[in-house]
PDB file of C-alpha atoms in Angstrom:
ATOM      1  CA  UNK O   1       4.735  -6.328  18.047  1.00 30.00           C
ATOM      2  CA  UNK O   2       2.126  -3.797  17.117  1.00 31.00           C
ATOM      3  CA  UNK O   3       2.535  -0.044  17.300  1.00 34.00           C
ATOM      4  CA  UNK O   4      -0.116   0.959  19.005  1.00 32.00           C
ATOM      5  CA  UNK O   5       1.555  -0.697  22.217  1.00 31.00           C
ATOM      6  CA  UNK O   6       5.663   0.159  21.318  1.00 33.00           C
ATOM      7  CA  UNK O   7       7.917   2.747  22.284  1.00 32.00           C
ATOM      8  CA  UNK O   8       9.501   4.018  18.992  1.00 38.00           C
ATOM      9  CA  UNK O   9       9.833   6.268  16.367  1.00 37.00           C
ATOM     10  CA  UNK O  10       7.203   6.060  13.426  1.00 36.00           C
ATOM     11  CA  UNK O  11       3.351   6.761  13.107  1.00 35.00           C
ATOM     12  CA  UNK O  12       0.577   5.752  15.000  1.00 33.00           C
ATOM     13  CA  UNK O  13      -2.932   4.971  13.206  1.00 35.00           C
ATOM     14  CA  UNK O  14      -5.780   6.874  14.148  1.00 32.00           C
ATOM     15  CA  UNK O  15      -9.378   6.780  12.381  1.00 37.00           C
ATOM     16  CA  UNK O  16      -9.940  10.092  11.970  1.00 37.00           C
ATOM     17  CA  UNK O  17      -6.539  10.366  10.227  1.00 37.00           C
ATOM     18  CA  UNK O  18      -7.614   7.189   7.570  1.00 40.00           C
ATOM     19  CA  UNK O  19      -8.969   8.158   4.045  1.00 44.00           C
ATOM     20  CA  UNK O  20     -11.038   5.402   1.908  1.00 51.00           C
ATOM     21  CA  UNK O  21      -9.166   2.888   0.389  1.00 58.00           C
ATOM     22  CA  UNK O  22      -9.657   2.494  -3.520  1.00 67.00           C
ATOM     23  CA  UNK O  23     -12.338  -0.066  -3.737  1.00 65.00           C
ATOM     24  CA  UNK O  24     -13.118  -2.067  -6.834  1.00 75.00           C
ATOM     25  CA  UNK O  25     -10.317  -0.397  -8.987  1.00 89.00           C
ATOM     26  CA  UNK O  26      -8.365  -3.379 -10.744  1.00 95.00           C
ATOM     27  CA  UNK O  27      -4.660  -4.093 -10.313  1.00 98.00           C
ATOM     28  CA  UNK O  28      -2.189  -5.891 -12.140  1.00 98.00           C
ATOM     29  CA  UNK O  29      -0.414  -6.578  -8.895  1.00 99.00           C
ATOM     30  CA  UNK O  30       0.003  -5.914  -5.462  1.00 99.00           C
ATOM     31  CA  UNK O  31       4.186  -4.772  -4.558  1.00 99.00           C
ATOM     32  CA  UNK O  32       4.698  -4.746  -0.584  1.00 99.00           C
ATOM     33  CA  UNK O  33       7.036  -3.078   0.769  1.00 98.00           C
ATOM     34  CA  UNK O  34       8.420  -5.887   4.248  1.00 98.00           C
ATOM     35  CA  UNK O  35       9.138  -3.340   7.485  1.00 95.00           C
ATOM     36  CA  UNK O  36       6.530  -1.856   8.627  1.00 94.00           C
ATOM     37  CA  UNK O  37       4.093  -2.853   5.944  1.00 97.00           C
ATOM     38  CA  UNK O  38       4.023  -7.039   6.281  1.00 98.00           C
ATOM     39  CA  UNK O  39       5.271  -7.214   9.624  1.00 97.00           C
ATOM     40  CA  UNK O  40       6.142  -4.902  12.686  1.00 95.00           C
ATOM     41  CA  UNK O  41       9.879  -4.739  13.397  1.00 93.00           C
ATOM     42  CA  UNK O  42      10.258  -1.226  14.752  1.00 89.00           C
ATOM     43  CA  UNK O  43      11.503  -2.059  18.442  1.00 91.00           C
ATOM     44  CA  UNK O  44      13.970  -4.713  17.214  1.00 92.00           C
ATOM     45  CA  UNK O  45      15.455  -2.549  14.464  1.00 88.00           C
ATOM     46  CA  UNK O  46      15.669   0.409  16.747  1.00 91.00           C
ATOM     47  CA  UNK O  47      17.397  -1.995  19.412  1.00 94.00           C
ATOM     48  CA  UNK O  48      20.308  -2.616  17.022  1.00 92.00           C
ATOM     49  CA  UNK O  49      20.871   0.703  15.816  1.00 88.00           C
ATOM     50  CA  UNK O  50      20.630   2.341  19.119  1.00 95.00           C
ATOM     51  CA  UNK O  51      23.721   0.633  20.002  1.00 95.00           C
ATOM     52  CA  UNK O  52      25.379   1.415  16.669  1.00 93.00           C
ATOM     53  CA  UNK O  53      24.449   5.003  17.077  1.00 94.00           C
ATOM     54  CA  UNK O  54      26.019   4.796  20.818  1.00 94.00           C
ATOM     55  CA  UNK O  55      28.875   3.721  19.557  1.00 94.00           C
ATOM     56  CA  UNK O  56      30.080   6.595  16.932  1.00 95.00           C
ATOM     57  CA  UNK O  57      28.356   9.251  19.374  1.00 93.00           C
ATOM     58  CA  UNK O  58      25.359  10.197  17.768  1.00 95.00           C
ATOM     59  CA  UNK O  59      22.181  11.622  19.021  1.00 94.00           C
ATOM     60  CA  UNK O  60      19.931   8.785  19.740  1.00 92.00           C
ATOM     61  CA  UNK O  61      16.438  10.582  19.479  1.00 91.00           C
ATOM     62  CA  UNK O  62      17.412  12.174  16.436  1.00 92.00           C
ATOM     63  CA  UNK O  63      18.837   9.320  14.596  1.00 90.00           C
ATOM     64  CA  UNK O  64      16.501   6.681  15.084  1.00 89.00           C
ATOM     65  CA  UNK O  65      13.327   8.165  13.024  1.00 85.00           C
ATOM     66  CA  UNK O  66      15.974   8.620   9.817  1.00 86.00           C
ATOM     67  CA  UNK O  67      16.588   4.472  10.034  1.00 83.00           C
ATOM     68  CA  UNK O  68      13.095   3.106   8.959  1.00 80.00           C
ATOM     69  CA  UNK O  69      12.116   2.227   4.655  1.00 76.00           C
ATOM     70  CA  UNK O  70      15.803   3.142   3.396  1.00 82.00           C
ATOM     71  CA  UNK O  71      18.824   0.720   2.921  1.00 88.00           C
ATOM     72  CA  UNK O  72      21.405   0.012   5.833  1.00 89.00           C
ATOM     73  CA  UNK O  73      24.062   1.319   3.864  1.00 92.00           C
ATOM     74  CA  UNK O  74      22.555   4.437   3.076  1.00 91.00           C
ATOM     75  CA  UNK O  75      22.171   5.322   6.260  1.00 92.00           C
ATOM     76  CA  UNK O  76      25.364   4.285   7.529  1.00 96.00           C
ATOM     77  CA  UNK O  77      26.821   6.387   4.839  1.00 94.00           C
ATOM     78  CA  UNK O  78      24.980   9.671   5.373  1.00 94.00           C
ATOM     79  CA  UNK O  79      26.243   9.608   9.079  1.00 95.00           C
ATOM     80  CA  UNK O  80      29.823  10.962   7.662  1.00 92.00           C
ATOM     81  CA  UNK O  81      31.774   8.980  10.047  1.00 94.00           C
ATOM     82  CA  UNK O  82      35.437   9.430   9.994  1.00 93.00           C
ATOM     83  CA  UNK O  83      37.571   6.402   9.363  1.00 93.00           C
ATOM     84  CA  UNK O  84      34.613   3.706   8.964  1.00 95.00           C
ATOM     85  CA  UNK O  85      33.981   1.013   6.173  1.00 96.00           C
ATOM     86  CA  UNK O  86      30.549   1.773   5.212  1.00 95.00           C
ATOM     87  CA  UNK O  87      30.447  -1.409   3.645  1.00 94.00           C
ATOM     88  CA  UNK O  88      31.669  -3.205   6.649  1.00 96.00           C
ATOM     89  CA  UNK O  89      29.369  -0.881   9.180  1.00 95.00           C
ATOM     90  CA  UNK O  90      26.082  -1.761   7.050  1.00 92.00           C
ATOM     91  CA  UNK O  91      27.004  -5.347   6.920  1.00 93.00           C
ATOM     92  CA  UNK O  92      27.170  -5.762  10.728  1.00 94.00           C
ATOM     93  CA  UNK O  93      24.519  -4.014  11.066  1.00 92.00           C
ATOM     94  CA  UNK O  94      22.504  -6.789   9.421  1.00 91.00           C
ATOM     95  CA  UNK O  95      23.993  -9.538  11.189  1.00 96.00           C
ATOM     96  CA  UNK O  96      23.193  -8.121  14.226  1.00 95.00           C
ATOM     97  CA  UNK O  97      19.413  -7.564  12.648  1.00 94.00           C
ATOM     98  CA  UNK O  98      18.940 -11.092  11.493  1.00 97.00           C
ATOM     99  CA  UNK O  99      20.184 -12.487  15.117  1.00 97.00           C
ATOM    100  CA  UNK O 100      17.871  -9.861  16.671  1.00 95.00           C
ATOM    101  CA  UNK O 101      14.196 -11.173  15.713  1.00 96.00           C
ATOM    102  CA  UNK O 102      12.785 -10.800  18.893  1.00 96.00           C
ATOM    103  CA  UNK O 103       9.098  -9.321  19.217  1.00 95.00           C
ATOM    104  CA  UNK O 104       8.837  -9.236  15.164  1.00 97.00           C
ATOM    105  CA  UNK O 105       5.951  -9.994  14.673  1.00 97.00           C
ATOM    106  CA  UNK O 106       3.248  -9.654  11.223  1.00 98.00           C
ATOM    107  CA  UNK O 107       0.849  -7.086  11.169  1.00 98.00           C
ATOM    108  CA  UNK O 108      -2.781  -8.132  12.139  1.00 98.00           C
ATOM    109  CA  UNK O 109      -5.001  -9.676   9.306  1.00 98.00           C
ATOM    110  CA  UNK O 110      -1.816 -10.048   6.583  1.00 98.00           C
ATOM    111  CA  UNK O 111      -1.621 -13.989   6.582  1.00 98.00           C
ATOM    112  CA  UNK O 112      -4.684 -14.288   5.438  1.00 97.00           C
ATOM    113  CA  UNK O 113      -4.824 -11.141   2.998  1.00 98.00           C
ATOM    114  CA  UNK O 114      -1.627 -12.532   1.401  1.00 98.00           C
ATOM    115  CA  UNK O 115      -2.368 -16.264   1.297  1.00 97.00           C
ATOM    116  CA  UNK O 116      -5.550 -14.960  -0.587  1.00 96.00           C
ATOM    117  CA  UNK O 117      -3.663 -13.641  -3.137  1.00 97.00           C
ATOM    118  CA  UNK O 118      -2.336 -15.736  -6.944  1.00 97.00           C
ATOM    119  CA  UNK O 119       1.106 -16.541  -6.009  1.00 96.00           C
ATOM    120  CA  UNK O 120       2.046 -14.437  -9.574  1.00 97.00           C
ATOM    121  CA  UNK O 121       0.527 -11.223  -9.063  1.00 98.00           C
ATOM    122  CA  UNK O 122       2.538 -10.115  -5.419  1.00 99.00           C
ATOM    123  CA  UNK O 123       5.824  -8.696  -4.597  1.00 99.00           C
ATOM    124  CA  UNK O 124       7.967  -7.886  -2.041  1.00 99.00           C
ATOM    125  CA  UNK O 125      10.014  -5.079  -2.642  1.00 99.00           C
ATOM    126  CA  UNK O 126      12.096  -4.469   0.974  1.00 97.00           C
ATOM    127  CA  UNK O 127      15.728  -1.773   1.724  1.00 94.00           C
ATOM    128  CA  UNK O 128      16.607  -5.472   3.817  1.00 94.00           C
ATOM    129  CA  UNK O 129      18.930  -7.369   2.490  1.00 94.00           C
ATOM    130  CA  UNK O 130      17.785 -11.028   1.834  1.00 97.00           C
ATOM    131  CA  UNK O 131      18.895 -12.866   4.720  1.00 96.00           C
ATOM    132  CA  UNK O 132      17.533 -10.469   6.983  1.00 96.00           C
ATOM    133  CA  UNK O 133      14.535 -10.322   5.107  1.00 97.00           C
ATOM    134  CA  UNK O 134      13.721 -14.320   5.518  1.00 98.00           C
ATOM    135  CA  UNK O 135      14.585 -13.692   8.938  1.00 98.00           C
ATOM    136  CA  UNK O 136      12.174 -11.429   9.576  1.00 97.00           C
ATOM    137  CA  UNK O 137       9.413 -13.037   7.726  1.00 98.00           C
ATOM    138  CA  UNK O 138      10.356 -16.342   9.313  1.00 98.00           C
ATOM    139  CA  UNK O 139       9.701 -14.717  12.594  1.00 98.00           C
ATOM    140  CA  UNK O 140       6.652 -12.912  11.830  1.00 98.00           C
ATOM    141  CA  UNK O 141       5.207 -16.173  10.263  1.00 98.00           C
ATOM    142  CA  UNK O 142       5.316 -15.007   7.287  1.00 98.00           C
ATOM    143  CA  UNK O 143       6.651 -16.840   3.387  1.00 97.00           C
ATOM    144  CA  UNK O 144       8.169 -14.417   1.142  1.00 98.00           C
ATOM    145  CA  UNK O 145       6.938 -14.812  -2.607  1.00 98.00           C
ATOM    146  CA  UNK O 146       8.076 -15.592  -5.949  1.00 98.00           C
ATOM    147  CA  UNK O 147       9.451 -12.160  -6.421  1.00 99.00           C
ATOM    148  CA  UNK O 148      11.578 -10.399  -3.771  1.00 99.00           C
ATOM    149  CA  UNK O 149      13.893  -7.241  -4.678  1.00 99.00           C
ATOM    150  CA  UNK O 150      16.066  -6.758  -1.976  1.00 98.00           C
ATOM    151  CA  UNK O 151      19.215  -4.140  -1.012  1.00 94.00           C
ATOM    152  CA  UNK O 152      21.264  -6.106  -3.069  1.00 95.00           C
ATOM    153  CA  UNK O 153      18.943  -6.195  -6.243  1.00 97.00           C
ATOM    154  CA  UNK O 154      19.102  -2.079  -6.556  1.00 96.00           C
ATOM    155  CA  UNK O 155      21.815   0.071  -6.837  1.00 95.00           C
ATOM    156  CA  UNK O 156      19.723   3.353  -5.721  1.00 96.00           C
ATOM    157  CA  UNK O 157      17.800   2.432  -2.786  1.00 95.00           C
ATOM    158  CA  UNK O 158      14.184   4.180  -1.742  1.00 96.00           C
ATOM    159  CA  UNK O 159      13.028   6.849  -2.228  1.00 96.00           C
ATOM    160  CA  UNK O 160      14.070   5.962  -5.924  1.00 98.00           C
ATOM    161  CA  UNK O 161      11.828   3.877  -7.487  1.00 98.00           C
ATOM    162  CA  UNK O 162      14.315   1.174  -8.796  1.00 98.00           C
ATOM    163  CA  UNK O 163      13.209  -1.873  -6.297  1.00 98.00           C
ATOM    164  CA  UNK O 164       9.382  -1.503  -7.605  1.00 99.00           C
ATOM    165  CA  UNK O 165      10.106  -0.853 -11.375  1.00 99.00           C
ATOM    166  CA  UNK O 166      12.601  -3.974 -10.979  1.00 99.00           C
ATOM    167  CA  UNK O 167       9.256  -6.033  -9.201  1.00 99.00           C
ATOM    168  CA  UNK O 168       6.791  -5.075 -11.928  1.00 99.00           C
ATOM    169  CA  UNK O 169       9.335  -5.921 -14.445  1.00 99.00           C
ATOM    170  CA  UNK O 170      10.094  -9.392 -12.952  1.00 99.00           C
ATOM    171  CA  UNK O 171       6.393  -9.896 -12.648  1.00 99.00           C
ATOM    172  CA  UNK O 172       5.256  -8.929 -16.121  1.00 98.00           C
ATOM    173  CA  UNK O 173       3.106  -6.142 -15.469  1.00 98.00           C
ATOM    174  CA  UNK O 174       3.522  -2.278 -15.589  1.00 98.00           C
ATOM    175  CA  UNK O 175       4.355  -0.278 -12.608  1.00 98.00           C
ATOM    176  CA  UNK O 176       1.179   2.105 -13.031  1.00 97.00           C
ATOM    177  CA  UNK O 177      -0.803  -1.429 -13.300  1.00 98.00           C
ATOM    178  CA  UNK O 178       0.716  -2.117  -9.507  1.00 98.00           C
ATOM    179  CA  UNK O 179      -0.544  -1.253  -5.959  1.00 98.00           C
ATOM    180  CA  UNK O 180       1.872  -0.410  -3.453  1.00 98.00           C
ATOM    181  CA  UNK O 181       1.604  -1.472  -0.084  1.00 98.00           C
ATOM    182  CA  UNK O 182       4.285   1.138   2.041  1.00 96.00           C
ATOM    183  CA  UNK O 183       4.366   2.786   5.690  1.00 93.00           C
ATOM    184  CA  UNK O 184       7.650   4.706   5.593  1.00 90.00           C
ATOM    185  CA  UNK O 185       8.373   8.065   3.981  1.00 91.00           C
ATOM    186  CA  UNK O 186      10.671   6.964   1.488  1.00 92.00           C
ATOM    187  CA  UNK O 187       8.984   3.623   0.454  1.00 95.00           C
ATOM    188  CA  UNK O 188       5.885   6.069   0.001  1.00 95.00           C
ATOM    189  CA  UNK O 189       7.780   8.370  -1.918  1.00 96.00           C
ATOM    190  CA  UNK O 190       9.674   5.115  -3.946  1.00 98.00           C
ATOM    191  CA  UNK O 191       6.049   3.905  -5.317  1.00 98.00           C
ATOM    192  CA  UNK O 192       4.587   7.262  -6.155  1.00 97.00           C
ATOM    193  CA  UNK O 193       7.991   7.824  -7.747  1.00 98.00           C
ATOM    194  CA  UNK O 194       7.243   4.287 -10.225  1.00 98.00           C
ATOM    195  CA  UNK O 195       4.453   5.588 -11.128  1.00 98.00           C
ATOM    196  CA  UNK O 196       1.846   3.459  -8.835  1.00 97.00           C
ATOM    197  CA  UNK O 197      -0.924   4.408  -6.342  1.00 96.00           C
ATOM    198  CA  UNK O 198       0.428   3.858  -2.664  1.00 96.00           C
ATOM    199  CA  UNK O 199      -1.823   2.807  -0.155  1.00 95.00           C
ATOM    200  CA  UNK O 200      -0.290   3.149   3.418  1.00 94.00           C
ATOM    201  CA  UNK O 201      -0.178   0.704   6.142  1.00 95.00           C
ATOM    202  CA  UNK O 202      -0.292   2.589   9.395  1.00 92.00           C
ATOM    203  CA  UNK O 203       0.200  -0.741  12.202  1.00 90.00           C
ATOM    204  CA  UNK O 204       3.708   0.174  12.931  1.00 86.00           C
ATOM    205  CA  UNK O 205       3.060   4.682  13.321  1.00 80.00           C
ATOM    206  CA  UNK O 206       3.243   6.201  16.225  1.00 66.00           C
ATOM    207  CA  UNK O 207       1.643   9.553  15.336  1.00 57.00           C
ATOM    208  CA  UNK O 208      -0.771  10.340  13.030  1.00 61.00           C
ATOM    209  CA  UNK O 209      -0.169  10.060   9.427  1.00 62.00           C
ATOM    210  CA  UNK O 210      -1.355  13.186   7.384  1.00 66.00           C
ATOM    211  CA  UNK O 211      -0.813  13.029   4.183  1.00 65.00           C
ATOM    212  CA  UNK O 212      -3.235  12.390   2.153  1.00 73.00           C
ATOM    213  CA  UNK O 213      -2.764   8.784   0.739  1.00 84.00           C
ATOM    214  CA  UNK O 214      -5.194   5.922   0.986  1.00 89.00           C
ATOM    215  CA  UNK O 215      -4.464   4.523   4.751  1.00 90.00           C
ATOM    216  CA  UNK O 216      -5.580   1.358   6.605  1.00 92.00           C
ATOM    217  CA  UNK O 217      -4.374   0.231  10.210  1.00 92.00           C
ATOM    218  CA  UNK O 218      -4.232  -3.230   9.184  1.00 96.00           C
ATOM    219  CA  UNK O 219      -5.173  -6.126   6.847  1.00 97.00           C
ATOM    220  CA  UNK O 220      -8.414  -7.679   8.810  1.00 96.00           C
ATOM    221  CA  UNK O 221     -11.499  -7.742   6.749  1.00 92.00           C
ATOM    222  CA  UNK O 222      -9.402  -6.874   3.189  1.00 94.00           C
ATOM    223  CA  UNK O 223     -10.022  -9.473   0.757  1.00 93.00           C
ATOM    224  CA  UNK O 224      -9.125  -9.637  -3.167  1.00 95.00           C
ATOM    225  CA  UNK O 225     -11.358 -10.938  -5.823  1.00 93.00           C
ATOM    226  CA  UNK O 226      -9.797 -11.691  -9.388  1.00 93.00           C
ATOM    227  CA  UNK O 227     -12.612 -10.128 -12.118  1.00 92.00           C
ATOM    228  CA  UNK O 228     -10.713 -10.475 -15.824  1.00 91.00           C
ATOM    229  CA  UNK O 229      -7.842 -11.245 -14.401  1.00 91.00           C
ATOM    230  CA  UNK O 230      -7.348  -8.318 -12.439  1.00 96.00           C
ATOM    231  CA  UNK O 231      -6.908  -7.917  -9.060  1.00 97.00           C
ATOM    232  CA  UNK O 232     -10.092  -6.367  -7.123  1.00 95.00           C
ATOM    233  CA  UNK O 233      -9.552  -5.062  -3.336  1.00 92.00           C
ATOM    234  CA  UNK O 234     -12.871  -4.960  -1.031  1.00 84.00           C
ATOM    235  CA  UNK O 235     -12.560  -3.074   2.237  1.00 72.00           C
TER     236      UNK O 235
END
C-alpha cells in the first residue's frame, strides 16, 4: 500500500522537498533498511499496535509515530508499563505482525532495482525480527538476500549503528564503502551513525521530509551499473 493514498503516521514525498541523488559515485554495497524502505507496511503495523496501545491505555495519536525503524522491544520497553514482560509484550506483538500482512505491499520500481543488483553486494538490515521479516517480504513479493541482520542479530537496536556495521562486516566491505537505503528517523540516524551516506526512500511519508539527505519517492527508473567492481547508481 503506498503512502501517498494511507492514513498514517510517517512522511509523505513531495518534489519540491527531493534533493539529487548521488549519481555515478561507486559503492561497495547497497544495505536496505525492510519497513518503509523495500516495502510499505505502515497501515498494517499501525493496525497491530493500535490495539496494543488500547490495551495498556495509551494515547493513540501520540504513540503510533514513535513505532516505525526501531525494534519491537524497544518500544515496548520505553512505554514503562507496570507489571508487563517486555519480552513477552514484544513477542506478541510480532505474532500478531506476521499474521497481519494485509495491504503490505513493495514500494513501486524495487523488484526490478533489486533483482538488478549482484546477489553479494546487498543487504537487508531491518528492527523486524526474522519471521516477520519473510513475512513481510513474502507479501510484498519480495526475496530477502544473502545477508539479513535482524532484531535478533543486534543487541542495540537503531539508531545505533550495530545492524549495518554487522551487514558490511558479513558482506566484506567497509561501512563508509556502503549506501544506505532508510525512510525512518532512526534507521537514518543508524547509517549516518556507521559511517555511510543515507539516501532516503520517501514512498511510505506522509509529510514532507526536510532534512537534507539525498531523497527519492521510489525505485522506477534507478538502475545500477558495476564499473571496477563497484557499484554505480543512475537516476
Amino acid at each position: 500500500m503506498r503512502g501517498d493514498g494511507a492514513a498514517g503516521h510517517l512522511y509523505r514525498s513531495f518534489d519540491d522537498c527531493e534533493t539529487s541523488m548521488p549519481d555515478h559515485k561507486p559503492f561497495a554495497a547497497f544495505l536496505f533498511d525492510m519497513d518503509g524502505t523495500l516495502l510499505n507496511s505502515v497501515i498494517a503495523a499501525e493496525r497491530v499496535w493500535a490495539k496494543w496501545a488500547q490495551k495498556h491505555g495509551l494515547d493513540v495519536d501520540r504513540f503510533l509515530p514513535t513505532i516505525h525503524g526501531v525494534r519491537s522491544i524497544d518500544t515496548v520497553r520505553k512505554q514503562n508499563i507496570p507489571g508487563i514482560d517486555v519480552q513477552q509484550e514484544a513477542d506478541a506483538i510480532s505474532q500478531a505482525e506476521i499474521e497481519d500482512v494485509e495491504g503490505v505491499a513493495a514500494i513501486e520500481g524495487v523488484a526490478d532495482f533489486l533483482a538488478s543488483l549482484p546477489a553479494d553486494r546487498w543487504a537487508v538490515v531491518t528492527s523486524a525480527p526474522l519471521a516477520l521479516a519473510q513475512a513481510r517480504m513474502k507479501a510484498a513479493g519480495l526475496t530477502l538476500p544473502d545477508v539479513v541482520i535482524t532484531a535478533e542479530d543486534v543487541t542495540q537496536g537503531k539508531p545505533a549503528p550495530d545492524g549495518f556495521l554487522l551487514a558490511a562486516k558479513r558482506l566484506g566491505v567497509e561501512p563508509a564503502q556502503c549506501l544506505v537505503f532508510e525512510d525512518a528517523p532512526a534507521g537514518i540516524a543508524a547509517g549516518k551513525a556507521a559511517g555511510a551516506p543515507v539516501v532516503v526512500i520517501t514512498a511510505a511519508h506522509l509529510h514532507p521530509y526536510e532534512a537534507q539527505d539525498w531523497t527519492l519517492p521510489n525505485y522506477l527508473g534507478l538502475k545500477v551499473g558495476v564499473e571496477n567492481g563497484q557499484l554505480i547508481l543512475n537516476s
